[in-house]
Each structure stands twice: as structure tokens, then as C-alpha cells.
PDB file of C-alpha atoms in Angstrom:
ATOM      1  CA  MET A   7     -18.726  18.662  15.553  1.00 50.00           C
ATOM      2  CA  THR A   8     -15.874  17.203  17.607  1.00 64.00           C
ATOM      3  CA  LEU A   9     -12.338  18.549  17.859  1.00 61.00           C
ATOM      4  CA  SER A  10      -9.320  16.623  16.568  1.00 72.00           C
ATOM      5  CA  LYS A  11      -6.783  18.421  18.790  1.00 86.00           C
ATOM      6  CA  LEU A  12      -7.071  19.300  22.456  1.00 93.00           C
ATOM      7  CA  THR A  13      -6.703  23.043  23.037  1.00 92.00           C
ATOM      8  CA  PHE A  14      -5.843  22.927  26.761  1.00 95.00           C
ATOM      9  CA  CYS A  15      -3.642  20.954  29.133  1.00 95.00           C
ATOM     10  CA  PRO A  16      -5.819  18.468  31.056  1.00 98.00           C
ATOM     11  CA  LEU A  17      -5.750  18.592  34.847  1.00 98.00           C
ATOM     12  CA  GLY A  18      -7.125  15.087  35.320  1.00 98.00           C
ATOM     13  CA  ALA A  19      -8.663  12.087  33.590  1.00 98.00           C
ATOM     14  CA  ILE A  20     -11.448   9.643  34.445  1.00 99.00           C
ATOM     15  CA  PHE A  21     -11.830   6.339  32.613  1.00 98.00           C
ATOM     16  CA  ASP A  22     -14.694   3.928  32.171  1.00 98.00           C
ATOM     17  CA  VAL A  23     -13.469   0.303  32.065  1.00 98.00           C
ATOM     18  CA  ASP A  24     -15.542  -2.033  29.882  1.00 95.00           C
ATOM     19  CA  ASP A  25     -14.840  -1.381  26.185  1.00 95.00           C
ATOM     20  CA  THR A  26     -12.937   1.768  27.166  1.00 98.00           C
ATOM     21  CA  LEU A  27      -9.863   0.241  28.799  1.00 98.00           C
ATOM     22  CA  LEU A  28     -10.855  -3.435  28.729  1.00 96.00           C
ATOM     23  CA  ASP A  29     -11.131  -5.162  25.363  1.00 94.00           C
ATOM     24  CA  ASN A  30     -14.282  -7.194  25.930  1.00 88.00           C
ATOM     25  CA  TYR A  31     -13.801  -8.966  22.609  1.00 84.00           C
ATOM     26  CA  ALA A  32     -10.385 -10.414  23.422  1.00 68.00           C
ATOM     27  CA  GLY A  33      -9.880 -14.163  23.206  1.00 64.00           C
ATOM     28  CA  HIS A  34     -11.624 -16.651  20.925  1.00 63.00           C
ATOM     29  CA  LEU A  35     -15.192 -16.489  22.268  1.00 65.00           C
ATOM     30  CA  GLY A  36     -16.404 -14.504  19.268  1.00 69.00           C
ATOM     31  CA  LYS A  37     -18.593 -12.323  21.473  1.00 75.00           C
ATOM     32  CA  ASN A  38     -18.352  -9.698  24.192  1.00 88.00           C
ATOM     33  CA  LEU A  39     -17.220 -11.208  27.520  1.00 91.00           C
ATOM     34  CA  HIS A  40     -20.162  -9.657  29.388  1.00 91.00           C
ATOM     35  CA  GLU A  41     -22.607 -10.814  26.723  1.00 92.00           C
ATOM     36  CA  HIS A  42     -21.202 -14.344  26.917  1.00 92.00           C
ATOM     37  CA  ALA A  43     -21.595 -14.585  30.704  1.00 94.00           C
ATOM     38  CA  ARG A  44     -25.014 -12.893  30.666  1.00 96.00           C
ATOM     39  CA  LEU A  45     -26.451 -15.249  28.056  1.00 96.00           C
ATOM     40  CA  LEU A  46     -25.156 -18.301  29.930  1.00 95.00           C
ATOM     41  CA  ALA A  47     -26.750 -17.034  33.154  1.00 98.00           C
ATOM     42  CA  VAL A  48     -30.089 -16.125  31.550  1.00 98.00           C
ATOM     43  CA  ARG A  49     -30.427 -19.504  29.842  1.00 98.00           C
ATOM     44  CA  GLU A  50     -29.261 -21.445  32.897  1.00 98.00           C
ATOM     45  CA  ILE A  51     -31.782 -19.788  35.229  1.00 98.00           C
ATOM     46  CA  GLY A  52     -34.423 -20.108  32.524  1.00 98.00           C
ATOM     47  CA  GLN A  53     -33.840 -23.858  32.413  1.00 98.00           C
ATOM     48  CA  LYS A  54     -33.861 -24.060  36.210  1.00 98.00           C
ATOM     49  CA  TYR A  55     -37.358 -22.554  36.408  1.00 98.00           C
ATOM     50  CA  ARG A  56     -38.556 -23.803  32.997  1.00 98.00           C
ATOM     51  CA  ILE A  57     -39.036 -20.275  31.666  1.00 98.00           C
ATOM     52  CA  SER A  58     -38.972 -20.801  27.903  1.00 97.00           C
ATOM     53  CA  GLY A  59     -38.634 -17.087  27.124  1.00 97.00           C
ATOM     54  CA  LEU A  60     -35.285 -16.946  28.912  1.00 98.00           C
ATOM     55  CA  VAL A  61     -34.034 -20.249  27.520  1.00 98.00           C
ATOM     56  CA  GLU A  62     -34.766 -19.018  23.992  1.00 98.00           C
ATOM     57  CA  VAL A  63     -33.141 -15.563  24.258  1.00 97.00           C
ATOM     58  CA  SER A  64     -31.156 -15.102  21.047  1.00 96.00           C
ATOM     59  CA  ASP A  65     -27.614 -13.838  20.643  1.00 94.00           C
ATOM     60  CA  GLU A  66     -29.022 -10.740  18.931  1.00 94.00           C
ATOM     61  CA  GLN A  67     -31.444  -9.976  21.780  1.00 96.00           C
ATOM     62  CA  ASN A  68     -28.722 -10.465  24.343  1.00 95.00           C
ATOM     63  CA  LYS A  69     -26.251  -8.258  22.486  1.00 92.00           C
ATOM     64  CA  ALA A  70     -28.738  -5.391  22.167  1.00 94.00           C
ATOM     65  CA  ALA A  71     -29.959  -5.574  25.771  1.00 95.00           C
ATOM     66  CA  ILE A  72     -27.426  -3.181  27.302  1.00 92.00           C
ATOM     67  CA  SER A  73     -28.122  -0.505  24.671  1.00 92.00           C
ATOM     68  CA  ARG A  74     -31.889  -0.779  25.096  1.00 95.00           C
ATOM     69  CA  ALA A  75     -31.804  -0.901  28.891  1.00 96.00           C
ATOM     70  CA  SER A  76     -32.833   2.110  30.950  1.00 94.00           C
ATOM     71  CA  GLU A  77     -29.589   1.921  32.934  1.00 94.00           C
ATOM     72  CA  HIS A  78     -26.055   0.822  32.091  1.00 90.00           C
ATOM     73  CA  SER A  79     -25.606  -2.078  34.506  1.00 93.00           C
ATOM     74  CA  ILE A  80     -25.846  -5.852  34.818  1.00 94.00           C
ATOM     75  CA  GLU A  81     -29.287  -5.448  36.345  1.00 96.00           C
ATOM     76  CA  GLY A  82     -30.351  -3.077  33.589  1.00 96.00           C
ATOM     77  CA  SER A  83     -29.448  -5.444  30.753  1.00 97.00           C
ATOM     78  CA  VAL A  84     -30.944  -8.525  32.453  1.00 98.00           C
ATOM     79  CA  TRP A  85     -34.142  -6.638  33.279  1.00 98.00           C
ATOM     80  CA  GLN A  86     -34.400  -5.513  29.656  1.00 98.00           C
ATOM     81  CA  LEU A  87     -34.329  -9.149  28.541  1.00 98.00           C
ATOM     82  CA  MET A  88     -36.959 -10.052  31.141  1.00 98.00           C
ATOM     83  CA  TYR A  89     -39.109  -7.195  29.851  1.00 98.00           C
ATOM     84  CA  GLU A  90     -38.694  -8.207  26.204  1.00 97.00           C
ATOM     85  CA  VAL A  91     -39.763 -11.810  26.856  1.00 97.00           C
ATOM     86  CA  GLY A  92     -42.821 -10.683  28.826  1.00 97.00           C
ATOM     87  CA  LEU A  93     -41.783 -11.572  32.372  1.00 97.00           C
ATOM     88  CA  VAL A  94     -42.224  -8.002  33.649  1.00 98.00           C
ATOM     89  CA  ASP A  95     -44.561  -5.195  32.624  1.00 97.00           C
ATOM     90  CA  SER A  96     -42.289  -2.150  32.804  1.00 97.00           C
ATOM     91  CA  PRO A  97     -38.836  -1.300  31.387  1.00 96.00           C
ATOM     92  CA  ALA A  98     -38.016   0.491  34.665  1.00 96.00           C
ATOM     93  CA  VAL A  99     -35.706  -1.770  36.671  1.00 97.00           C
ATOM     94  CA  ASP A 100     -37.029  -3.227  39.931  1.00 97.00           C
ATOM     95  CA  HIS A 101     -33.833  -4.004  41.828  1.00 96.00           C
ATOM     96  CA  ASP A 102     -35.775  -5.977  44.448  1.00 98.00           C
ATOM     97  CA  ASN A 103     -37.078  -8.527  41.942  1.00 98.00           C
ATOM     98  CA  ALA A 104     -35.961 -11.996  43.105  1.00 98.00           C
ATOM     99  CA  LEU A 105     -35.485 -13.459  39.620  1.00 98.00           C
ATOM    100  CA  LEU A 106     -33.420 -10.455  38.544  1.00 98.00           C
ATOM    101  CA  LYS A 107     -31.203 -10.819  41.604  1.00 98.00           C
ATOM    102  CA  GLU A 108     -30.610 -14.513  40.932  1.00 98.00           C
ATOM    103  CA  ILE A 109     -29.728 -14.049  37.256  1.00 98.00           C
ATOM    104  CA  ALA A 110     -27.457 -11.074  38.001  1.00 97.00           C
ATOM    105  CA  ALA A 111     -25.668 -13.005  40.756  1.00 96.00           C
ATOM    106  CA  ARG A 112     -25.109 -15.986  38.470  1.00 97.00           C
ATOM    107  CA  LYS A 113     -23.846 -13.722  35.695  1.00 96.00           C
ATOM    108  CA  ARG A 114     -21.288 -12.267  38.100  1.00 93.00           C
ATOM    109  CA  GLU A 115     -20.128 -15.770  39.063  1.00 94.00           C
ATOM    110  CA  LEU A 116     -19.699 -16.761  35.421  1.00 94.00           C
ATOM    111  CA  TYR A 117     -17.999 -13.530  34.352  1.00 92.00           C
ATOM    112  CA  GLU A 118     -15.001 -13.421  36.685  1.00 89.00           C
ATOM    113  CA  PRO A 119     -13.190 -16.552  35.382  1.00 90.00           C
ATOM    114  CA  VAL A 120     -13.900 -15.450  31.791  1.00 87.00           C
ATOM    115  CA  LEU A 121     -12.451 -12.019  32.580  1.00 90.00           C
ATOM    116  CA  ARG A 122      -9.317 -13.484  34.149  1.00 86.00           C
ATOM    117  CA  GLU A 123      -8.744 -15.832  31.211  1.00 86.00           C
ATOM    118  CA  PHE A 124      -9.584 -13.578  28.276  1.00 86.00           C
ATOM    119  CA  GLY A 125      -9.637  -9.985  29.574  1.00 87.00           C
ATOM    120  CA  ALA A 126      -6.977  -7.733  28.057  1.00 92.00           C
ATOM    121  CA  PRO A 127      -6.575  -3.978  27.607  1.00 96.00           C
ATOM    122  CA  LEU A 128      -7.405  -2.267  24.336  1.00 96.00           C
ATOM    123  CA  PRO A 129      -4.338  -1.608  22.155  1.00 96.00           C
ATOM    124  CA  ARG A 130      -2.044   1.053  23.683  1.00 98.00           C
ATOM    125  CA  ALA A 131      -4.464   1.617  26.588  1.00 98.00           C
ATOM    126  CA  LEU A 132      -1.830   0.773  29.203  1.00 98.00           C
ATOM    127  CA  GLU A 133       0.730   3.127  27.687  1.00 98.00           C
ATOM    128  CA  PHE A 134      -1.871   5.880  27.364  1.00 98.00           C
ATOM    129  CA  VAL A 135      -3.047   5.550  30.967  1.00 98.00           C
ATOM    130  CA  LYS A 136       0.542   5.729  32.214  1.00 98.00           C
ATOM    131  CA  ALA A 137       1.152   8.811  30.068  1.00 98.00           C
ATOM    132  CA  MET A 138      -1.972  10.481  31.487  1.00 98.00           C
ATOM    133  CA  TYR A 139      -0.790   9.627  35.000  1.00 98.00           C
ATOM    134  CA  VAL A 140       2.387  11.602  34.341  1.00 97.00           C
ATOM    135  CA  LEU A 141       0.686  14.430  32.437  1.00 97.00           C
ATOM    136  CA  THR A 142      -1.900  15.056  35.187  1.00 98.00           C
ATOM    137  CA  ASP A 143       0.467  14.576  38.134  1.00 98.00           C
ATOM    138  CA  SER A 144      -1.260  11.277  39.057  1.00 98.00           C
ATOM    139  CA  LYS A 145      -4.816  12.694  38.943  1.00 98.00           C
ATOM    140  CA  ILE A 146      -6.536   9.819  37.156  1.00 98.00           C
ATOM    141  CA  ALA A 147      -9.561   7.825  38.304  1.00 98.00           C
ATOM    142  CA  ILE A 148     -12.052   5.130  37.319  1.00 98.00           C
ATOM    143  CA  ALA A 149     -15.844   5.517  36.962  1.00 98.00           C
ATOM    144  CA  SER A 150     -17.234   2.099  36.064  1.00 98.00           C
ATOM    145  CA  GLY A 151     -20.591   0.382  36.269  1.00 94.00           C
ATOM    146  CA  ALA A 152     -18.860  -2.981  36.699  1.00 93.00           C
ATOM    147  CA  ASP A 153     -18.436  -4.786  40.015  1.00 93.00           C
ATOM    148  CA  LYS A 154     -15.474  -3.509  41.989  1.00 95.00           C
ATOM    149  CA  HIS A 155     -13.722  -6.876  42.334  1.00 91.00           C
ATOM    150  CA  ASN A 156     -13.873  -7.339  38.545  1.00 93.00           C
ATOM    151  CA  VAL A 157     -12.506  -3.843  37.951  1.00 96.00           C
ATOM    152  CA  GLN A 158      -9.687  -4.497  40.398  1.00 95.00           C
ATOM    153  CA  ALA A 159      -8.968  -7.889  38.809  1.00 92.00           C
ATOM    154  CA  PHE A 160      -8.641  -6.246  35.397  1.00 95.00           C
ATOM    155  CA  LEU A 161      -6.423  -3.456  36.722  1.00 96.00           C
ATOM    156  CA  GLN A 162      -4.132  -6.041  38.313  1.00 93.00           C
ATOM    157  CA  THR A 163      -3.866  -8.351  35.302  1.00 92.00           C
ATOM    158  CA  SER A 164      -3.427  -5.437  32.872  1.00 95.00           C
ATOM    159  CA  GLY A 165      -0.683  -3.732  34.882  1.00 95.00           C
ATOM    160  CA  MET A 166      -2.804  -0.629  35.532  1.00 97.00           C
ATOM    161  CA  SER A 167      -3.201  -1.106  39.284  1.00 96.00           C
ATOM    162  CA  THR A 168       0.077   0.742  39.861  1.00 96.00           C
ATOM    163  CA  VAL A 169      -1.340   4.012  38.509  1.00 97.00           C
ATOM    164  CA  PHE A 170      -4.942   3.916  39.744  1.00 98.00           C
ATOM    165  CA  GLU A 171      -5.061   4.499  43.493  1.00 97.00           C
ATOM    166  CA  GLU A 172      -7.674   2.309  45.177  1.00 96.00           C
ATOM    167  CA  ARG A 173      -9.523   5.334  46.575  1.00 98.00           C
ATOM    168  CA  ARG A 174      -9.914   6.622  43.015  1.00 98.00           C
ATOM    169  CA  VAL A 175     -11.534   3.453  41.678  1.00 98.00           C
ATOM    170  CA  ILE A 176     -15.297   4.077  41.660  1.00 98.00           C
ATOM    171  CA  ALA A 177     -17.334   0.997  40.741  1.00 98.00           C
ATOM    172  CA  ARG A 178     -20.899  -0.317  41.017  1.00 94.00           C
ATOM    173  CA  GLN A 179     -20.841  -0.874  44.773  1.00 95.00           C
ATOM    174  CA  ASP A 180     -19.902   2.768  45.398  1.00 97.00           C
ATOM    175  CA  PHE A 181     -22.949   4.524  43.956  1.00 96.00           C
ATOM    176  CA  VAL A 182     -26.716   4.164  43.735  1.00 95.00           C
ATOM    177  CA  ARG A 183     -27.659   5.526  40.304  1.00 96.00           C
ATOM    178  CA  ALA A 184     -26.099   3.931  37.213  1.00 95.00           C
ATOM    179  CA  LYS A 185     -25.130   5.747  34.018  1.00 97.00           C
ATOM    180  CA  PRO A 186     -26.554   7.841  32.326  1.00 97.00           C
ATOM    181  CA  ASP A 187     -26.859   9.385  35.790  1.00 97.00           C
ATOM    182  CA  PRO A 188     -23.622  11.310  36.514  1.00 98.00           C
ATOM    183  CA  GLU A 189     -23.183   9.969  40.066  1.00 98.00           C
ATOM    184  CA  SER A 190     -20.207   7.696  39.292  1.00 98.00           C
ATOM    185  CA  PHE A 191     -18.345  10.469  37.465  1.00 98.00           C
ATOM    186  CA  GLU A 192     -19.197  12.972  40.200  1.00 98.00           C
ATOM    187  CA  MET A 193     -17.685  10.641  42.793  1.00 98.00           C
ATOM    188  CA  ALA A 194     -14.600   9.988  40.668  1.00 98.00           C
ATOM    189  CA  PHE A 195     -14.088  13.721  40.120  1.00 98.00           C
ATOM    190  CA  GLN A 196     -14.209  14.353  43.866  1.00 98.00           C
ATOM    191  CA  THR A 197     -11.315  11.914  44.394  1.00 98.00           C
ATOM    192  CA  LEU A 198      -9.079  14.108  42.213  1.00 98.00           C
ATOM    193  CA  ALA A 199      -9.214  16.995  44.725  1.00 97.00           C
ATOM    194  CA  LEU A 200      -9.610  19.620  42.006  1.00 98.00           C
ATOM    195  CA  ALA A 201     -11.655  22.806  42.130  1.00 98.00           C
ATOM    196  CA  ASP A 202     -15.214  22.605  40.858  1.00 97.00           C
ATOM    197  CA  SER A 203     -14.282  25.155  38.197  1.00 98.00           C
ATOM    198  CA  ASP A 204     -11.730  22.665  36.805  1.00 98.00           C
ATOM    199  CA  ARG A 205     -14.341  20.139  35.632  1.00 98.00           C
ATOM    200  CA  GLY A 206     -14.068  21.215  32.001  1.00 98.00           C
ATOM    201  CA  ARG A 207     -10.344  20.455  32.027  1.00 98.00           C
ATOM    202  CA  VAL A 208     -10.813  16.881  33.223  1.00 98.00           C
ATOM    203  CA  LEU A 209     -11.020  14.330  30.409  1.00 98.00           C
ATOM    204  CA  ALA A 210     -13.595  11.550  30.693  1.00 98.00           C
ATOM    205  CA  PHE A 211     -12.981   8.520  28.476  1.00 98.00           C
ATOM    206  CA  GLU A 212     -16.055   6.520  27.473  1.00 98.00           C
ATOM    207  CA  ASP A 213     -17.303   4.185  24.756  1.00 98.00           C
ATOM    208  CA  ASP A 214     -21.056   4.173  25.321  1.00 96.00           C
ATOM    209  CA  PRO A 215     -23.736   6.855  24.739  1.00 97.00           C
ATOM    210  CA  LYS A 216     -25.055   6.400  28.295  1.00 96.00           C
ATOM    211  CA  GLY A 217     -21.556   6.867  29.673  1.00 98.00           C
ATOM    212  CA  VAL A 218     -20.993   9.909  27.469  1.00 98.00           C
ATOM    213  CA  ALA A 219     -24.216  11.431  28.787  1.00 98.00           C
ATOM    214  CA  ALA A 220     -23.211  10.718  32.395  1.00 98.00           C
ATOM    215  CA  ALA A 221     -19.799  12.348  31.990  1.00 98.00           C
ATOM    216  CA  LYS A 222     -21.190  15.398  30.188  1.00 98.00           C
ATOM    217  CA  ARG A 223     -23.790  15.850  32.923  1.00 98.00           C
ATOM    218  CA  ALA A 224     -20.905  15.874  35.401  1.00 98.00           C
ATOM    219  CA  GLY A 225     -19.406  18.797  33.470  1.00 98.00           C
ATOM    220  CA  LEU A 226     -16.391  16.901  32.121  1.00 98.00           C
ATOM    221  CA  TYR A 227     -14.688  17.052  28.714  1.00 98.00           C
ATOM    222  CA  VAL A 228     -15.734  13.778  27.097  1.00 98.00           C
ATOM    223  CA  CYS A 229     -13.507  11.696  24.834  1.00 98.00           C
ATOM    224  CA  ALA A 230     -15.263   8.735  23.197  1.00 98.00           C
ATOM    225  CA  ILE A 231     -13.447   5.746  21.742  1.00 98.00           C
ATOM    226  CA  THR A 232     -15.168   3.803  18.957  1.00 97.00           C
ATOM    227  CA  SER A 233     -14.486   0.338  20.361  1.00 95.00           C
ATOM    228  CA  ARG A 234     -18.181  -0.609  20.389  1.00 91.00           C
ATOM    229  CA  PHE A 235     -20.148   2.245  18.823  1.00 95.00           C
ATOM    230  CA  SER A 236     -19.202   4.029  15.612  1.00 96.00           C
ATOM    231  CA  GLU A 237     -18.591   7.770  15.522  1.00 96.00           C
ATOM    232  CA  ALA A 238     -21.864   8.179  13.621  1.00 97.00           C
ATOM    233  CA  GLU A 239     -23.773   6.301  16.336  1.00 96.00           C
ATOM    234  CA  LEU A 240     -22.154   8.320  19.111  1.00 97.00           C
ATOM    235  CA  MET A 241     -22.897  11.600  17.354  1.00 96.00           C
ATOM    236  CA  LYS A 242     -26.567  10.684  16.828  1.00 96.00           C
ATOM    237  CA  ALA A 243     -27.158  10.472  20.571  1.00 96.00           C
ATOM    238  CA  GLU A 244     -29.003  13.203  22.453  1.00 96.00           C
ATOM    239  CA  ILE A 245     -25.796  14.118  24.313  1.00 98.00           C
ATOM    240  CA  VAL A 246     -22.612  13.882  22.246  1.00 97.00           C
ATOM    241  CA  PRO A 247     -18.900  13.689  23.136  1.00 98.00           C
ATOM    242  CA  ASP A 248     -16.406  16.516  22.672  1.00 97.00           C
ATOM    243  CA  MET A 249     -13.839  14.339  20.903  1.00 97.00           C
ATOM    244  CA  VAL A 250     -14.078  10.957  19.162  1.00 97.00           C
ATOM    245  CA  HIS A 251     -11.233   8.691  18.075  1.00 97.00           C
ATOM    246  CA  GLY A 252     -10.812   5.061  17.135  1.00 97.00           C
ATOM    247  CA  SER A 253      -7.704   4.332  19.181  1.00 97.00           C
ATOM    248  CA  TYR A 254      -5.527   5.520  22.038  1.00 98.00           C
ATOM    249  CA  ALA A 255      -2.784   6.231  19.531  1.00 97.00           C
ATOM    250  CA  ASP A 256      -5.126   8.807  17.976  1.00 96.00           C
ATOM    251  CA  PHE A 257      -5.973  10.300  21.376  1.00 97.00           C
ATOM    252  CA  ALA A 258      -2.264  10.516  22.178  1.00 97.00           C
ATOM    253  CA  ASP A 259      -1.704  12.432  18.952  1.00 95.00           C
ATOM    254  CA  SER A 260      -4.543  14.833  19.811  1.00 95.00           C
ATOM    255  CA  LEU A 261      -2.997  15.468  23.222  1.00 95.00           C
ATOM    256  CA  GLY A 262       0.564  15.716  21.934  1.00 93.00           C
ATOM    257  CA  ILE A 263       1.610  12.612  23.884  1.00 92.00           C
ATOM    258  CA  VAL A 264       4.281  10.214  22.662  1.00 92.00           C
ATOM    259  CA  LEU A 265       3.450   6.614  23.583  1.00 93.00           C
TER     260      LEU A 265
END
């Protein structure tokens, strides 16, 4: 059971980016921005090497890849597709695999212009982040599995770069183990300069079950937004959030914040 009202004053906040702050379904593409770039990259490299399994990856397979993957990352989702079409024998990601590296690199190249053209914050996300900046005396951070330059590009275009200090932006290049491992949230928490005993009063905002698990393992109070997964799906996971809402307006109400 999740709470509808927060019963303490938060000392800090840590945000995921994709589908938590960034609306990956903005624009007219009709699909998630990451999914769009990933499918283009997979099919392009498949055509380059005449790998029919990659060329024929369906929209449905591609969409489900990140949820089925063993880790929440570009490499994890691409590897999952490679595993499903029979190119590799194990679902455990081999980060040294040459084909994986090439597809992931191409996906990154394709994603940045799509992000800059279509990327936009979720409704009221900017106002909420600014309110949390004030409420926590500027102790807010990012813990994202996305590439750092893409995170920074989004923060700049969304107007959030003024409230997230660069040293508090933890992205894929900063850690080794992707979510559901807590490493990214652990690093983000350390940037807040709070006591270890304060972890339970730091809010972690996530949208994905793997991210929820990572934040909970870091000892944080987890708030999940239903931008991609329903409340029922989030609550069926092995590790569940402390609070679930469908919008930042609802979170603001739970925290007693006026946006």
C-alpha cells in the first residue's frame, strides 16, 4: 500500500530523467524517442551486415526490450534484442561485444537530434523541480542511465539546468553498474552532502520498476510516476515504491506544494 500524503519534510530529492522528467512520447513520432532511435539503429546495422533477425525486429519486440533486459541501459535493451533473435546465447550483457558496441553507438548518434527536436518535460515537471529546489534548500540531483551529454541537453532545453548543479548530475558515464543496481542513486545521494541517516527523507522520483528497485536499495523514499507503467504494474514488482501518482500536480498536492 502506498501513501497519498507525505508525512515528513523532505531533505533532498533525486530524479531519474527518461519518462520521469523527460516526456519521451512528445512530438508526432507516435513512439518513445529512445525506442525510435534504437529501432533505426538495430535495423540499419542489421542491413549493413545482412543480419535478417535484426532487420526484422518488430515494433513490439523493440518496445518490450528495455523491460525484459537484465539492466536498464542502451546496451541492456540492444543486447536483449540480440538475445531474442538468436545472435547471443545468454541474456547477461557482454559489454565487450563488438556488434553491441556498434549498434549502441549508432543509437546514440540517432537519438541526440531526435531529443533536441522533440524532447520536452512532462507536464508541470519544470515547476515541480523548481519547487523542490526551494523546499530542499537546493539539494536536488539526477540519477540517470542515459548518456550525460543527452541529459545535459535535455536540462538545458527544458530550463532545468539552472537548478541542477553539474556536480549533482549523475549519468551513465559516471557509474559502472546500471539500474536495478543502486550505484547511480548512491552517487547522487553523496552529492547532496546529507548524513547517511537522512536517506529515508530523500525522495527518489522514478517511472520504471528497475529504477524503483535501485532507489529503494539505496535506502531512499521512492515516488513513482505512472508515465510509462501503470500503478498496478509498479505494485506487482518485487520491490515497490512508497508513493505512486500520475502527475507532478498530484505529487505537489501530496507534498503540500503550490505549483
